Coordinates of N, CA and C in Angstrom, one line a residue:
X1 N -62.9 -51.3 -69.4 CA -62.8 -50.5 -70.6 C -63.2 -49.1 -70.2
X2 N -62.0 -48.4 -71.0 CA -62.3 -46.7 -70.5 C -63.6 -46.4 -71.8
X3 N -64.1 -45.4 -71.2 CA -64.9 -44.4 -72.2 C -65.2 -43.3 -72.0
X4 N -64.9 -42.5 -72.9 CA -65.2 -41.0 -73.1 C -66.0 -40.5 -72.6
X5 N -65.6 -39.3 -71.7 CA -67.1 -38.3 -71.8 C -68.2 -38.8 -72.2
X6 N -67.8 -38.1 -73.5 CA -69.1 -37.7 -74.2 C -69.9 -39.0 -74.5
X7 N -68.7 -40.2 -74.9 CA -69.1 -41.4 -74.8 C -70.5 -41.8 -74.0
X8 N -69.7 -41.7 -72.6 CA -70.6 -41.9 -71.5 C -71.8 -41.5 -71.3
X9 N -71.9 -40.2 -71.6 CA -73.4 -39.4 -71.6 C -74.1 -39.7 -72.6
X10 N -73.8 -39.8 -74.0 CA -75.0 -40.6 -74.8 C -75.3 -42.0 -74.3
X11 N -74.5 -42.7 -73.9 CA -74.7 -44.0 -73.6 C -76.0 -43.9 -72.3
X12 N -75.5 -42.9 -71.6 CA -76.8 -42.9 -70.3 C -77.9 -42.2 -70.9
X13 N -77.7 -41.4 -71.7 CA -79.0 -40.6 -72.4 C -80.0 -41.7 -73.1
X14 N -79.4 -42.5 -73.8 CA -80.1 -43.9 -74.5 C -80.5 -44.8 -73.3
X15 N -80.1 -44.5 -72.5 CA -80.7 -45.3 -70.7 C -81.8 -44.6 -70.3
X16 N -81.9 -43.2 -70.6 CA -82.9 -42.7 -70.0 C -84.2 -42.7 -70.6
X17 N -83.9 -42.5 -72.4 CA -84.7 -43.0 -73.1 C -85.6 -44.1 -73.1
X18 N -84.9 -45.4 -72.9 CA -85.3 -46.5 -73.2 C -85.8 -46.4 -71.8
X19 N -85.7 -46.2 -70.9 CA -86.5 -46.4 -69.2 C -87.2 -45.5 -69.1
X20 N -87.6 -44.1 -70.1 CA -89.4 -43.6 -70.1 C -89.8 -44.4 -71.3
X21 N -89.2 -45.2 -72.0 CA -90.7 -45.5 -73.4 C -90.6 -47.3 -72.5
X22 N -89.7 -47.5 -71.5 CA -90.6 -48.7 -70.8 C -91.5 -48.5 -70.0
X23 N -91.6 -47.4 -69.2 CA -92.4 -47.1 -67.9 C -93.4 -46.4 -69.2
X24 N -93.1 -45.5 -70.4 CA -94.8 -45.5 -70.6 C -95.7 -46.2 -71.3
X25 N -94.5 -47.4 -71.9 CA -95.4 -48.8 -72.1 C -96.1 -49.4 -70.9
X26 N -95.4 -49.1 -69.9 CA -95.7 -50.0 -68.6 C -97.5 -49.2 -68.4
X27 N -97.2 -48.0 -68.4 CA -98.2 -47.1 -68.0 C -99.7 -47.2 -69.2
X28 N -99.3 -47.4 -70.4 CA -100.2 -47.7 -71.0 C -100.8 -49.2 -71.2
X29 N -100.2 -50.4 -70.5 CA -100.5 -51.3 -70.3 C -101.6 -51.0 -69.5
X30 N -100.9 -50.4 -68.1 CA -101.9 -50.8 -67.3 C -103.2 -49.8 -67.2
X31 N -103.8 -48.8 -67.7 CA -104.6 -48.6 -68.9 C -105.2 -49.0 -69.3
X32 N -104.9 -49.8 -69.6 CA -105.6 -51.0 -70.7 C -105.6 -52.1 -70.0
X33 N -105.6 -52.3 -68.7 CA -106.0 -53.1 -67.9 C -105.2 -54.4 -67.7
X34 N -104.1 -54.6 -68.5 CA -103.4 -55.5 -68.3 C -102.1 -55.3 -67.4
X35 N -102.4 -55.8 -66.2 CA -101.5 -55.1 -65.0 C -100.5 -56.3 -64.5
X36 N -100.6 -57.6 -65.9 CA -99.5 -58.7 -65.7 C -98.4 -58.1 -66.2
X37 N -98.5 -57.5 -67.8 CA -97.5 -56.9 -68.7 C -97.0 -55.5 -68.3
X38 N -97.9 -54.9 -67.5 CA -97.5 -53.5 -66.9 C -96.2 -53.9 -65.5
X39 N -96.9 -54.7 -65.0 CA -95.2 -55.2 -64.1 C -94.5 -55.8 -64.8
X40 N -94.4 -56.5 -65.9 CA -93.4 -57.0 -66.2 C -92.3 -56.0 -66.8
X41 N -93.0 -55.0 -67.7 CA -92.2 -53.5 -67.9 C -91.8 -53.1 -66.7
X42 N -92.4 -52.7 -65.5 CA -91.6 -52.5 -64.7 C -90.3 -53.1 -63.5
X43 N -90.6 -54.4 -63.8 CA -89.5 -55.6 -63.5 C -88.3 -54.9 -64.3
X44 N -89.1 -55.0 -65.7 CA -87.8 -54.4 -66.5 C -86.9 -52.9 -66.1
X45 N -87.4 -52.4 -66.1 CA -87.4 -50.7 -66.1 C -86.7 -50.7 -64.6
X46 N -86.6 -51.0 -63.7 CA -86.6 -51.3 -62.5 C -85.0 -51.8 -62.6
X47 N -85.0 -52.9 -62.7 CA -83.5 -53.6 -63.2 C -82.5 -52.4 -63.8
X48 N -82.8 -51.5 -65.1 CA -82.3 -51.1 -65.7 C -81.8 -50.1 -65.1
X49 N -82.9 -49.4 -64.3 CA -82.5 -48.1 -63.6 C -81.3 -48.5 -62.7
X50 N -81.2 -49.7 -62.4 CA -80.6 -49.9 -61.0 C -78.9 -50.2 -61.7
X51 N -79.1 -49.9 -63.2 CA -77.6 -50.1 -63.6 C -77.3 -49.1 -64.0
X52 N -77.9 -47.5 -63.9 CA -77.4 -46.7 -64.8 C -76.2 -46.5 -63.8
X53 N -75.5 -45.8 -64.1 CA -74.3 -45.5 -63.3 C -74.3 -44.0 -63.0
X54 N -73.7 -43.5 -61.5 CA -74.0 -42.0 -61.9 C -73.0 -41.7 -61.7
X55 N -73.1 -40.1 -62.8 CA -71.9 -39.4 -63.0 C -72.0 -38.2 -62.1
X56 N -71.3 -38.2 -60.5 CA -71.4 -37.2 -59.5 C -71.4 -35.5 -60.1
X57 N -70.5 -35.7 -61.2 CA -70.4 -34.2 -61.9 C -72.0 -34.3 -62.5
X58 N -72.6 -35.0 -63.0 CA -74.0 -34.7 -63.5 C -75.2 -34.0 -62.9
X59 N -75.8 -33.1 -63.6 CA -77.2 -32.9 -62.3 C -77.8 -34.2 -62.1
X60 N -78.4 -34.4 -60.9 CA -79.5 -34.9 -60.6 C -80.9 -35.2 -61.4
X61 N -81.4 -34.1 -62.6 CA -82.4 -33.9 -62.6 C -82.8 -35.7 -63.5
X62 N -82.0 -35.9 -64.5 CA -82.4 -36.8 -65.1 C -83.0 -38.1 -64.7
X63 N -81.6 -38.5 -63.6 CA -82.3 -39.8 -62.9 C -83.1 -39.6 -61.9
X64 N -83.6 -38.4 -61.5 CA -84.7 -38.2 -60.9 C -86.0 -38.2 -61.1
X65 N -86.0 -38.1 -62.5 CA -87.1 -38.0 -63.2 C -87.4 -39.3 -63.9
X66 N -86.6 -40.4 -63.8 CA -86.4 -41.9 -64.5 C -86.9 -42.4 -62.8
X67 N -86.4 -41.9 -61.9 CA -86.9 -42.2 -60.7 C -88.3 -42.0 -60.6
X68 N -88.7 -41.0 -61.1 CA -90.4 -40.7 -60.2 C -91.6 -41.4 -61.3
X69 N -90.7 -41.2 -62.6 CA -91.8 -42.0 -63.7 C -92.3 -44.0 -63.1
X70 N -90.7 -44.2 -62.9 CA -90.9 -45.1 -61.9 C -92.1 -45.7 -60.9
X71 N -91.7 -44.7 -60.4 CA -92.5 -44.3 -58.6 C -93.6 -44.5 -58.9
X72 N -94.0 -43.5 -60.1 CA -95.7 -43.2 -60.2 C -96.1 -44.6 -61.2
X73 N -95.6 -45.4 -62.1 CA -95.8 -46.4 -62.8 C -96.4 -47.5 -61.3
X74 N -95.5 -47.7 -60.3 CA -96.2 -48.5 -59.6 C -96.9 -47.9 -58.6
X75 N -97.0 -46.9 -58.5 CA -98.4 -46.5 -57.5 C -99.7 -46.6 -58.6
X76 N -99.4 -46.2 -59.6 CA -101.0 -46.7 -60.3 C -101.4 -48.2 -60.3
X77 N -100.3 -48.9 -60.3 CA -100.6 -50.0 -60.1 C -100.8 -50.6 -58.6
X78 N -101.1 -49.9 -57.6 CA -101.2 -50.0 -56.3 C -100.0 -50.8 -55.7
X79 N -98.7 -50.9 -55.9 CA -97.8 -51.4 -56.1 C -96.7 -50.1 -55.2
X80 N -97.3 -50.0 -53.8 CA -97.3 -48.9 -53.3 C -96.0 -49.1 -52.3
X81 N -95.1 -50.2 -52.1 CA -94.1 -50.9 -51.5 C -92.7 -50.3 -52.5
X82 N -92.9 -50.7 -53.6 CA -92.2 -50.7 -55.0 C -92.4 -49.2 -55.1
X83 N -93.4 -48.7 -55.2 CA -93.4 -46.9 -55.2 C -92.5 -46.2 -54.6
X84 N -93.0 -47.0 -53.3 CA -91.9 -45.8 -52.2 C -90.4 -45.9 -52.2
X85 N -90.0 -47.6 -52.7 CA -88.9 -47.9 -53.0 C -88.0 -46.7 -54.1
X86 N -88.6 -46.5 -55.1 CA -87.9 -45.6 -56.1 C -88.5 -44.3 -55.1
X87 N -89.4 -43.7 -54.5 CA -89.2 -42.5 -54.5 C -88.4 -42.1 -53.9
X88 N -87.7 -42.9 -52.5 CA -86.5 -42.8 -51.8 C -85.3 -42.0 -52.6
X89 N -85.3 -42.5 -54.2 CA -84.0 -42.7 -54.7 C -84.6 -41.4 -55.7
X90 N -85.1 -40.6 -55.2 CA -85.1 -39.5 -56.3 C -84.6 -38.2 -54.9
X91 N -83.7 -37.5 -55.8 CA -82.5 -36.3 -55.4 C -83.2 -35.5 -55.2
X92 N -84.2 -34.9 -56.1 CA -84.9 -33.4 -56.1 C -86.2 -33.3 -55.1
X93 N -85.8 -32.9 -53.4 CA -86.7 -32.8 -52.7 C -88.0 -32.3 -53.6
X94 N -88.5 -31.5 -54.0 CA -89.6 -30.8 -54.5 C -90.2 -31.9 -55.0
X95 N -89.6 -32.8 -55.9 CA -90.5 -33.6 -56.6 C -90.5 -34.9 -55.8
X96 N -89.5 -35.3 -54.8 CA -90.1 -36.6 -54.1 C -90.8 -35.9 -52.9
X97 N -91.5 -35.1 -52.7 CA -92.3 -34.3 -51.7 C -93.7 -34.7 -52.4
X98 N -93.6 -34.2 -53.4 CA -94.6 -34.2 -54.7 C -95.4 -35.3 -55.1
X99 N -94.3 -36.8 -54.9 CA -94.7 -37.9 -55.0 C -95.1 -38.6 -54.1
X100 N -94.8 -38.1 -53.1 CA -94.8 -38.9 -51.8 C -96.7 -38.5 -51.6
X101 N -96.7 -37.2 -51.7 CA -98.6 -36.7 -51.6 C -99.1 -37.6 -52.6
X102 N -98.3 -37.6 -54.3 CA -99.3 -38.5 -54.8 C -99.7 -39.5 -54.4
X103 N -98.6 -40.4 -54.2 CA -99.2 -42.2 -53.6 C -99.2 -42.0 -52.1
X104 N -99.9 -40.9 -51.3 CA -100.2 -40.9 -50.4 C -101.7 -40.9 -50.3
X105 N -102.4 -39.8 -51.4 CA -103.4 -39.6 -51.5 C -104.1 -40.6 -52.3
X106 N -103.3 -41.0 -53.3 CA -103.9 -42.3 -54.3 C -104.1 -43.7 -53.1
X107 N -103.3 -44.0 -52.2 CA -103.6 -45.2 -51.3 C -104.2 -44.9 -50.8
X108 N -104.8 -43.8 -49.7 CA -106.2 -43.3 -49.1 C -107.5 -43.7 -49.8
X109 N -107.3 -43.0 -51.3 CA -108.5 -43.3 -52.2 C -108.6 -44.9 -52.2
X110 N -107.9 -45.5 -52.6 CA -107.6 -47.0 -52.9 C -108.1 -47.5 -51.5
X111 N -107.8 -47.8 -49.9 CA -108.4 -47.8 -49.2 C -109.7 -47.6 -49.1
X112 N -110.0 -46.2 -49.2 CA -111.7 -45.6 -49.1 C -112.0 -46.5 -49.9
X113 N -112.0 -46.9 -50.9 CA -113.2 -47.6 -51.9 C -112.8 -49.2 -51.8
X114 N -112.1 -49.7 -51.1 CA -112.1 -51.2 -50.7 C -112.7 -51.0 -49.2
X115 N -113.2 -49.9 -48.9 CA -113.6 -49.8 -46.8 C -115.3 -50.0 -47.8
X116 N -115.5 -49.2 -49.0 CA -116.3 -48.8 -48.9 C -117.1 -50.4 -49.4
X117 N -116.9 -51.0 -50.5 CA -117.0 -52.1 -51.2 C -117.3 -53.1 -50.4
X118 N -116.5 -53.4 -49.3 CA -116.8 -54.4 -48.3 C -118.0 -54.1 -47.7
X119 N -117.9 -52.8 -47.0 CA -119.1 -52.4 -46.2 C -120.4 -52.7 -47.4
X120 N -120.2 -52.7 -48.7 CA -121.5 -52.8 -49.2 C -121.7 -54.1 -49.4
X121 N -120.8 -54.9 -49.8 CA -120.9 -56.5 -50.1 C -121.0 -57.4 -48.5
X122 N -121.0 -56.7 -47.7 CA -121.8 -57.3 -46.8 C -123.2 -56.9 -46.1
X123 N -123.8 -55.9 -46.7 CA -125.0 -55.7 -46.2 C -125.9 -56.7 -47.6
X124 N -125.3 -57.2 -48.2 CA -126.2 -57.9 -49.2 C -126.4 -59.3 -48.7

């Protein structure tokens, strides 16, 4: 089935929508500490992205930005495999430069304080 232009771009604009209010359900899950329902949003969100279609005439900026909300949804969740997975897939050097320091610096921290936690649960 053919569709229009303009067809087409609302139809992905309502993709882009609906894949930030899952990633910032996802993000407010896990927030609220429930980090079963915060991946299952991004199970979801994940899938969906992987169907949007691109339109080579389009900028980049959109699905880049459906990409990094992504990214950062599973780096909070130390889900740092799956992070770097979508950051791959974002177009706009600046901002997967950007991301890459985040969940670089976020895994260090996450590290330091499991080096540190051990070291103390064993001197007890």
């Amino acid at each position: 089935m053919w569709l229009s232009h303009e067809v087409f771009h609302k139809r992905l604009l309502l993709a882009y929508i609906e894949l930030r209010l899952i990633t910032r359900l996802a993000n407010e899950q896990a927030l609220f500490g429930n980090q079963v329902a915060a991946k299952q949003l991004l199970t979801e969100a994940s899938a969906l992205a992987k169907q949007i279609p691109i339109d080579p005439k389009a900028p980049a900026e959109p699905i880049s930005t459906v990409y990094s909300h992504i990214a950062y949804s599973y780096a909070m969740l130390s889900a740092f495999a799956e992070a770097n997975d979508f950051m791959k897939k974002i177009n706009d050097a600046t901002k997967r430069q950007k991301m890459a320091e985040f969940i670089d610096k976020l895994n260090q921290r996450i590290q330091q304080v499991r080096a540190e936690y051990q070291q103390s649960a064993s001197l007890k």
